[in-house]
PDB file of C-alpha atoms in Angstrom:
ATOM      1  CA  UNK V   1      17.748  12.570 -11.821  1.00 58.00           C
ATOM      2  CA  UNK V   2      16.437   9.046 -12.251  1.00 68.00           C
ATOM      3  CA  UNK V   3      16.380   6.874  -9.124  1.00 68.00           C
ATOM      4  CA  UNK V   4      14.442   4.014 -10.725  1.00 66.00           C
ATOM      5  CA  UNK V   5      17.513   1.783 -10.825  1.00 73.00           C
ATOM      6  CA  UNK V   6      17.865   1.806  -7.040  1.00 80.00           C
ATOM      7  CA  UNK V   7      15.891  -1.085  -5.483  1.00 83.00           C
ATOM      8  CA  UNK V   8      15.181   0.804  -2.250  1.00 83.00           C
ATOM      9  CA  UNK V   9      13.392   3.549  -4.173  1.00 86.00           C
ATOM     10  CA  UNK V  10      11.479   0.965  -6.210  1.00 86.00           C
ATOM     11  CA  UNK V  11      10.285  -0.662  -2.989  1.00 88.00           C
ATOM     12  CA  UNK V  12       9.196   2.662  -1.530  1.00 89.00           C
ATOM     13  CA  UNK V  13       7.323   3.463  -4.751  1.00 90.00           C
ATOM     14  CA  UNK V  14       5.636   0.056  -4.561  1.00 90.00           C
ATOM     15  CA  UNK V  15       4.635   0.719  -0.963  1.00 92.00           C
ATOM     16  CA  UNK V  16       3.200   4.109  -1.913  1.00 93.00           C
ATOM     17  CA  UNK V  17       1.209   2.467  -4.728  1.00 93.00           C
ATOM     18  CA  UNK V  18      -0.050  -0.161  -2.299  1.00 94.00           C
ATOM     19  CA  UNK V  19      -1.281   2.456   0.184  1.00 95.00           C
ATOM     20  CA  UNK V  20      -2.960   4.487  -2.593  1.00 95.00           C
ATOM     21  CA  UNK V  21      -4.769   1.393  -3.881  1.00 95.00           C
ATOM     22  CA  UNK V  22      -5.650   0.351  -0.321  1.00 95.00           C
ATOM     23  CA  UNK V  23      -7.196   3.773   0.275  1.00 96.00           C
ATOM     24  CA  UNK V  24      -9.519   3.147  -2.691  1.00 95.00           C
ATOM     25  CA  UNK V  25     -10.565  -0.228  -1.280  1.00 95.00           C
ATOM     26  CA  UNK V  26     -11.266   1.298   2.134  1.00 95.00           C
ATOM     27  CA  UNK V  27     -13.253   4.137   0.544  1.00 95.00           C
ATOM     28  CA  UNK V  28     -15.310   1.566  -1.394  1.00 95.00           C
ATOM     29  CA  UNK V  29     -16.070  -0.217   1.900  1.00 93.00           C
ATOM     30  CA  UNK V  30     -17.322   3.015   3.481  1.00 94.00           C
ATOM     31  CA  UNK V  31     -19.374   3.859   0.392  1.00 94.00           C
ATOM     32  CA  UNK V  32     -21.084   0.458   0.545  1.00 93.00           C
ATOM     33  CA  UNK V  33     -21.712   0.475   4.299  1.00 90.00           C
ATOM     34  CA  UNK V  34     -25.489   0.355   3.718  1.00 90.00           C
ATOM     35  CA  UNK V  35     -25.488  -1.970   0.706  1.00 91.00           C
ATOM     36  CA  UNK V  36     -27.301  -5.224   1.565  1.00 91.00           C
ATOM     37  CA  UNK V  37     -25.034  -8.257   1.380  1.00 88.00           C
ATOM     38  CA  UNK V  38     -21.866  -6.263   0.677  1.00 89.00           C
ATOM     39  CA  UNK V  39     -18.716  -7.808   2.111  1.00 89.00           C
ATOM     40  CA  UNK V  40     -15.898  -5.532   3.234  1.00 90.00           C
ATOM     41  CA  UNK V  41     -12.784  -5.931   1.142  1.00 92.00           C
ATOM     42  CA  UNK V  42      -9.137  -5.738   2.101  1.00 89.00           C
ATOM     43  CA  UNK V  43      -5.863  -5.691   0.233  1.00 90.00           C
ATOM     44  CA  UNK V  44      -3.144  -8.166   1.014  1.00 87.00           C
ATOM     45  CA  UNK V  45      -0.049  -6.186   1.908  1.00 83.00           C
ATOM     46  CA  UNK V  46       3.004  -7.005  -0.182  1.00 79.00           C
ATOM     47  CA  UNK V  47       5.791  -8.802   1.656  1.00 77.00           C
ATOM     48  CA  UNK V  48       8.621  -6.303   1.342  1.00 70.00           C
ATOM     49  CA  UNK V  49      10.968  -8.446   3.431  1.00 72.00           C
ATOM     50  CA  UNK V  50      10.772 -11.272   0.913  1.00 71.00           C
ATOM     51  CA  UNK V  51      11.412  -8.774  -1.878  1.00 66.00           C
ATOM     52  CA  UNK V  52      14.815  -8.138  -0.370  1.00 65.00           C
ATOM     53  CA  UNK V  53      15.627 -11.832  -0.413  1.00 62.00           C
ATOM     54  CA  UNK V  54      16.867 -14.017   2.383  1.00 42.00           C
ATOM     55  CA  UNK V  55      20.350 -12.510   2.317  1.00 39.00           C
ATOM     56  CA  UNK V  56      19.102  -8.937   2.497  1.00 49.00           C
ATOM     57  CA  UNK V  57      20.732  -8.160  -0.812  1.00 48.00           C
ATOM     58  CA  UNK V  58      18.741  -5.785  -2.990  1.00 46.00           C
ATOM     59  CA  UNK V  59      20.547  -7.022  -6.075  1.00 47.00           C
ATOM     60  CA  UNK V  60      18.637 -10.318  -5.947  1.00 45.00           C
ATOM     61  CA  UNK V  61      15.252  -8.688  -6.606  1.00 50.00           C
ATOM     62  CA  UNK V  62      13.557  -9.640  -9.850  1.00 58.00           C
ATOM     63  CA  UNK V  63      10.110 -10.506 -11.169  1.00 61.00           C
ATOM     64  CA  UNK V  64      10.159 -14.263 -10.658  1.00 62.00           C
ATOM     65  CA  UNK V  65       6.810 -14.740  -8.954  1.00 61.00           C
ATOM     66  CA  UNK V  66       3.255 -13.842  -9.922  1.00 61.00           C
ATOM     67  CA  UNK V  67       3.029 -12.044  -6.547  1.00 57.00           C
ATOM     68  CA  UNK V  68       5.657  -9.503  -7.639  1.00 59.00           C
ATOM     69  CA  UNK V  69       4.259  -6.118  -8.599  1.00 54.00           C
ATOM     70  CA  UNK V  70       4.588  -5.123 -12.229  1.00 52.00           C
ATOM     71  CA  UNK V  71       3.465  -2.033 -14.139  1.00 45.00           C
ATOM     72  CA  UNK V  72       0.002  -2.413 -15.622  1.00 42.00           C
ATOM     73  CA  UNK V  73      -1.382  -4.914 -13.090  1.00 45.00           C
ATOM     74  CA  UNK V  74      -4.587  -2.924 -12.855  1.00 42.00           C
ATOM     75  CA  UNK V  75      -5.512   0.067 -10.745  1.00 43.00           C
ATOM     76  CA  UNK V  76      -2.459   0.992  -8.717  1.00 45.00           C
ATOM     77  CA  UNK V  77      -0.746  -2.222  -9.787  1.00 50.00           C
ATOM     78  CA  UNK V  78      -2.448  -4.064  -6.967  1.00 55.00           C
ATOM     79  CA  UNK V  79      -5.891  -5.189  -8.126  1.00 56.00           C
ATOM     80  CA  UNK V  80      -5.033  -8.878  -7.832  1.00 60.00           C
ATOM     81  CA  UNK V  81      -4.453  -8.529  -4.084  1.00 79.00           C
ATOM     82  CA  UNK V  82      -8.024  -7.580  -3.132  1.00 82.00           C
ATOM     83  CA  UNK V  83     -10.006 -10.134  -1.146  1.00 80.00           C
ATOM     84  CA  UNK V  84     -13.163 -10.218   0.948  1.00 79.00           C
ATOM     85  CA  UNK V  85     -12.566  -9.526   4.619  1.00 74.00           C
ATOM     86  CA  UNK V  86     -14.397 -11.929   6.901  1.00 67.00           C
ATOM     87  CA  UNK V  87     -12.937 -11.034  10.283  1.00 62.00           C
ATOM     88  CA  UNK V  88     -15.109  -8.072  11.241  1.00 61.00           C
ATOM     89  CA  UNK V  89     -16.689  -7.817  14.664  1.00 62.00           C
ATOM     90  CA  UNK V  90     -20.294  -7.634  13.599  1.00 67.00           C
ATOM     91  CA  UNK V  91     -22.656  -8.515  10.807  1.00 69.00           C
ATOM     92  CA  UNK V  92     -25.532  -6.121  10.087  1.00 74.00           C
ATOM     93  CA  UNK V  93     -29.101  -7.443   9.778  1.00 75.00           C
ATOM     94  CA  UNK V  94     -28.897  -6.753   6.018  1.00 80.00           C
ATOM     95  CA  UNK V  95     -25.940  -9.147   5.707  1.00 79.00           C
ATOM     96  CA  UNK V  96     -23.318  -6.428   5.447  1.00 87.00           C
ATOM     97  CA  UNK V  97     -20.101  -6.731   7.454  1.00 86.00           C
ATOM     98  CA  UNK V  98     -18.831  -3.144   7.083  1.00 88.00           C
ATOM     99  CA  UNK V  99     -18.283  -1.436  10.432  1.00 86.00           C
ATOM    100  CA  UNK V 100     -17.711   2.284   9.878  1.00 89.00           C
ATOM    101  CA  UNK V 101     -15.587   2.691  13.012  1.00 89.00           C
ATOM    102  CA  UNK V 102     -13.218  -0.069  11.865  1.00 89.00           C
ATOM    103  CA  UNK V 103     -12.981   1.406   8.386  1.00 92.00           C
ATOM    104  CA  UNK V 104     -12.201   4.871   9.748  1.00 94.00           C
ATOM    105  CA  UNK V 105      -9.381   3.390  11.859  1.00 95.00           C
ATOM    106  CA  UNK V 106      -8.006   1.539   8.832  1.00 94.00           C
ATOM    107  CA  UNK V 107      -8.174   4.696   6.696  1.00 96.00           C
ATOM    108  CA  UNK V 108      -6.251   6.659   9.348  1.00 97.00           C
ATOM    109  CA  UNK V 109      -3.607   3.917   9.703  1.00 96.00           C
ATOM    110  CA  UNK V 110      -3.242   3.645   5.937  1.00 96.00           C
ATOM    111  CA  UNK V 111      -2.877   7.409   5.559  1.00 97.00           C
ATOM    112  CA  UNK V 112      -0.274   7.564   8.330  1.00 97.00           C
ATOM    113  CA  UNK V 113       1.775   4.781   6.702  1.00 96.00           C
ATOM    114  CA  UNK V 114       1.536   6.519   3.320  1.00 96.00           C
ATOM    115  CA  UNK V 115       2.717   9.837   4.805  1.00 97.00           C
ATOM    116  CA  UNK V 116       5.567   8.125   6.667  1.00 96.00           C
ATOM    117  CA  UNK V 117       6.768   6.326   3.535  1.00 94.00           C
ATOM    118  CA  UNK V 118       6.455   9.498   1.467  1.00 95.00           C
ATOM    119  CA  UNK V 119       8.503  11.416   4.036  1.00 96.00           C
ATOM    120  CA  UNK V 120      11.248   8.784   3.999  1.00 94.00           C
ATOM    121  CA  UNK V 121      11.197   8.767   0.198  1.00 92.00           C
ATOM    122  CA  UNK V 122      11.563  12.563  -0.004  1.00 93.00           C
ATOM    123  CA  UNK V 123      14.340  12.681   2.611  1.00 93.00           C
ATOM    124  CA  UNK V 124      16.223   9.861   0.866  1.00 90.00           C
ATOM    125  CA  UNK V 125      16.046  11.733  -2.437  1.00 88.00           C
ATOM    126  CA  UNK V 126      17.302  14.890  -0.761  1.00 90.00           C
ATOM    127  CA  UNK V 127      20.224  12.984   0.764  1.00 89.00           C
ATOM    128  CA  UNK V 128      21.147  11.461  -2.601  1.00 86.00           C
ATOM    129  CA  UNK V 129      21.035  14.888  -4.248  1.00 86.00           C
ATOM    130  CA  UNK V 130      23.242  16.371  -1.540  1.00 90.00           C
ATOM    131  CA  UNK V 131      25.652  13.456  -1.812  1.00 88.00           C
ATOM    132  CA  UNK V 132      26.142  14.001  -5.546  1.00 85.00           C
ATOM    133  CA  UNK V 133      26.334  17.770  -5.160  1.00 84.00           C
ATOM    134  CA  UNK V 134      22.976  18.844  -6.545  1.00 70.00           C
ATOM    135  CA  UNK V 135      21.080  20.407  -3.667  1.00 60.00           C
ATOM    136  CA  UNK V 136      17.454  21.319  -4.285  1.00 56.00           C
ATOM    137  CA  UNK V 137      18.122  24.934  -3.338  1.00 56.00           C
ATOM    138  CA  UNK V 138      19.994  25.967  -6.368  1.00 51.00           C
TER     139      UNK V 138
END
Protein backbone atom coordinates (compact mmCIF):
# COMPACT_ATOMS: atom_id res chain seq x y z
CA UNK A 1 0.00 0.00 0.00
CA UNK A 2 1.28 3.44 -0.94
CA UNK A 3 0.80 6.18 1.66
CA UNK A 4 2.89 8.77 -0.18
CA UNK A 5 -0.18 10.77 -1.18
CA UNK A 6 -1.12 11.47 2.44
CA UNK A 7 0.52 14.71 3.65
CA UNK A 8 0.77 13.54 7.27
CA UNK A 9 2.90 10.57 6.22
CA UNK A 10 5.04 12.80 4.01
CA UNK A 11 5.68 15.09 6.97
CA UNK A 12 6.61 12.19 9.22
CA UNK A 13 8.98 10.87 6.54
CA UNK A 14 10.54 14.34 6.28
CA UNK A 15 10.98 14.45 10.04
CA UNK A 16 12.63 11.02 10.02
CA UNK A 17 14.99 12.19 7.25
CA UNK A 18 15.80 15.31 9.26
CA UNK A 19 16.69 13.30 12.37
CA UNK A 20 18.83 10.86 10.34
CA UNK A 21 20.74 13.73 8.73
CA UNK A 22 21.03 15.50 12.10
CA UNK A 23 22.55 12.35 13.60
CA UNK A 24 25.29 12.51 10.94
CA UNK A 25 26.02 16.15 11.78
CA UNK A 26 26.22 15.36 15.49
CA UNK A 27 28.50 12.38 14.82
CA UNK A 28 30.77 14.63 12.73
CA UNK A 29 30.97 17.06 15.67
CA UNK A 30 32.04 14.28 18.03
CA UNK A 31 34.56 12.95 15.52
CA UNK A 32 36.14 16.41 15.23
CA UNK A 33 36.18 17.16 18.96
CA UNK A 34 40.00 17.37 18.93
CA UNK A 35 40.41 19.06 15.54
CA UNK A 36 41.99 22.51 15.98
CA UNK A 37 39.71 25.32 14.85
CA UNK A 38 36.73 23.06 14.11
CA UNK A 39 33.36 24.68 14.72
CA UNK A 40 30.46 22.52 15.86
CA UNK A 41 27.70 22.33 13.29
CA UNK A 42 23.95 22.13 13.73
CA UNK A 43 21.01 21.53 11.45
CA UNK A 44 18.15 23.96 11.30
CA UNK A 45 15.00 22.03 12.11
CA UNK A 46 12.29 22.25 9.48
CA UNK A 47 9.21 24.22 10.48
CA UNK A 48 6.52 21.56 10.27
CA UNK A 49 3.83 23.94 11.51
CA UNK A 50 4.34 26.22 8.53
CA UNK A 51 4.20 23.19 6.24
CA UNK A 52 0.62 22.68 7.33
CA UNK A 53 -0.26 26.24 6.42
CA UNK A 54 -1.97 28.86 8.51
CA UNK A 55 -5.37 27.18 8.24
CA UNK A 56 -4.07 23.79 9.32
CA UNK A 57 -5.15 22.29 6.03
CA UNK A 58 -2.79 19.65 4.69
CA UNK A 59 -4.13 20.16 1.19
CA UNK A 60 -2.34 23.51 0.93
CA UNK A 61 1.14 21.97 1.12
CA UNK A 62 3.30 22.36 -1.97
CA UNK A 63 6.88 23.14 -2.91
CA UNK A 64 6.67 26.91 -3.18
CA UNK A 65 9.70 27.90 -1.14
CA UNK A 66 13.38 27.02 -1.37
CA UNK A 67 13.13 25.94 2.29
CA UNK A 68 10.76 23.09 1.36
CA UNK A 69 12.37 19.67 1.32
CA UNK A 70 12.63 17.96 -2.04
CA UNK A 71 14.11 14.62 -3.10
CA UNK A 72 17.75 14.89 -4.10
CA UNK A 73 18.67 17.91 -1.95
CA UNK A 74 21.84 16.19 -0.85
CA UNK A 75 22.50 13.72 1.93
CA UNK A 76 19.20 13.05 3.63
CA UNK A 77 17.59 15.89 1.69
CA UNK A 78 18.79 18.34 4.30
CA UNK A 79 22.34 19.40 3.46
CA UNK A 80 21.36 23.03 2.87
CA UNK A 81 20.22 23.39 6.49
CA UNK A 82 23.62 22.84 8.12
CA UNK A 83 25.21 25.84 9.82
CA UNK A 84 28.00 26.51 12.30
CA UNK A 85 26.86 26.52 15.90
CA UNK A 86 28.26 29.42 17.89
CA UNK A 87 26.31 29.12 21.14
CA UNK A 88 28.38 26.53 22.98
CA UNK A 89 29.42 27.04 26.58
CA UNK A 90 33.15 26.85 26.11
CA UNK A 91 35.89 27.29 23.58
CA UNK A 92 38.90 24.96 23.79
CA UNK A 93 42.44 26.39 23.75
CA UNK A 94 42.84 24.97 20.22
CA UNK A 95 39.91 27.09 19.00
CA UNK A 96 37.43 24.23 18.91
CA UNK A 97 33.93 24.75 20.32
CA UNK A 98 32.82 21.09 20.50
CA UNK A 99 31.80 20.05 24.01
CA UNK A 100 31.41 16.27 24.14
CA UNK A 101 28.84 16.37 26.94
CA UNK A 102 26.61 18.71 24.93
CA UNK A 103 26.95 16.57 21.82
CA UNK A 104 26.05 13.41 23.73
CA UNK A 105 22.91 15.12 25.06
CA UNK A 106 21.97 16.26 21.55
CA UNK A 107 22.54 12.76 20.14
CA UNK A 108 20.28 11.25 22.83
CA UNK A 109 17.55 13.86 22.23
CA UNK A 110 17.76 13.37 18.47
CA UNK A 111 17.55 9.59 18.81
CA UNK A 112 14.56 9.84 21.15
CA UNK A 113 12.72 12.13 18.71
CA UNK A 114 13.52 9.78 15.82
CA UNK A 115 12.20 6.76 17.75
CA UNK A 116 9.06 8.64 18.79
CA UNK A 117 8.31 9.73 15.22
CA UNK A 118 9.02 6.23 13.90
CA UNK A 119 6.65 4.75 16.48
CA UNK A 120 3.88 7.17 15.51
CA UNK A 121 4.52 6.44 11.83
CA UNK A 122 4.28 2.66 12.35
CA UNK A 123 1.13 2.91 14.50
CA UNK A 124 -0.52 5.22 11.96
CA UNK A 125 0.21 2.75 9.17
CA UNK A 126 -1.22 -0.08 11.24
CA UNK A 127 -4.38 1.93 11.91
CA UNK A 128 -4.81 2.71 8.20
CA UNK A 129 -4.36 -0.96 7.32
CA UNK A 130 -6.93 -2.01 9.92
CA UNK A 131 -9.33 0.66 8.71
CA UNK A 132 -9.23 -0.63 5.13
CA UNK A 133 -9.39 -4.25 6.24
CA UNK A 134 -5.83 -5.39 5.61
CA UNK A 135 -4.36 -6.26 8.99
CA UNK A 136 -0.67 -7.07 9.11
CA UNK A 137 -1.38 -10.46 10.66
CA UNK A 138 -2.74 -12.17 7.66
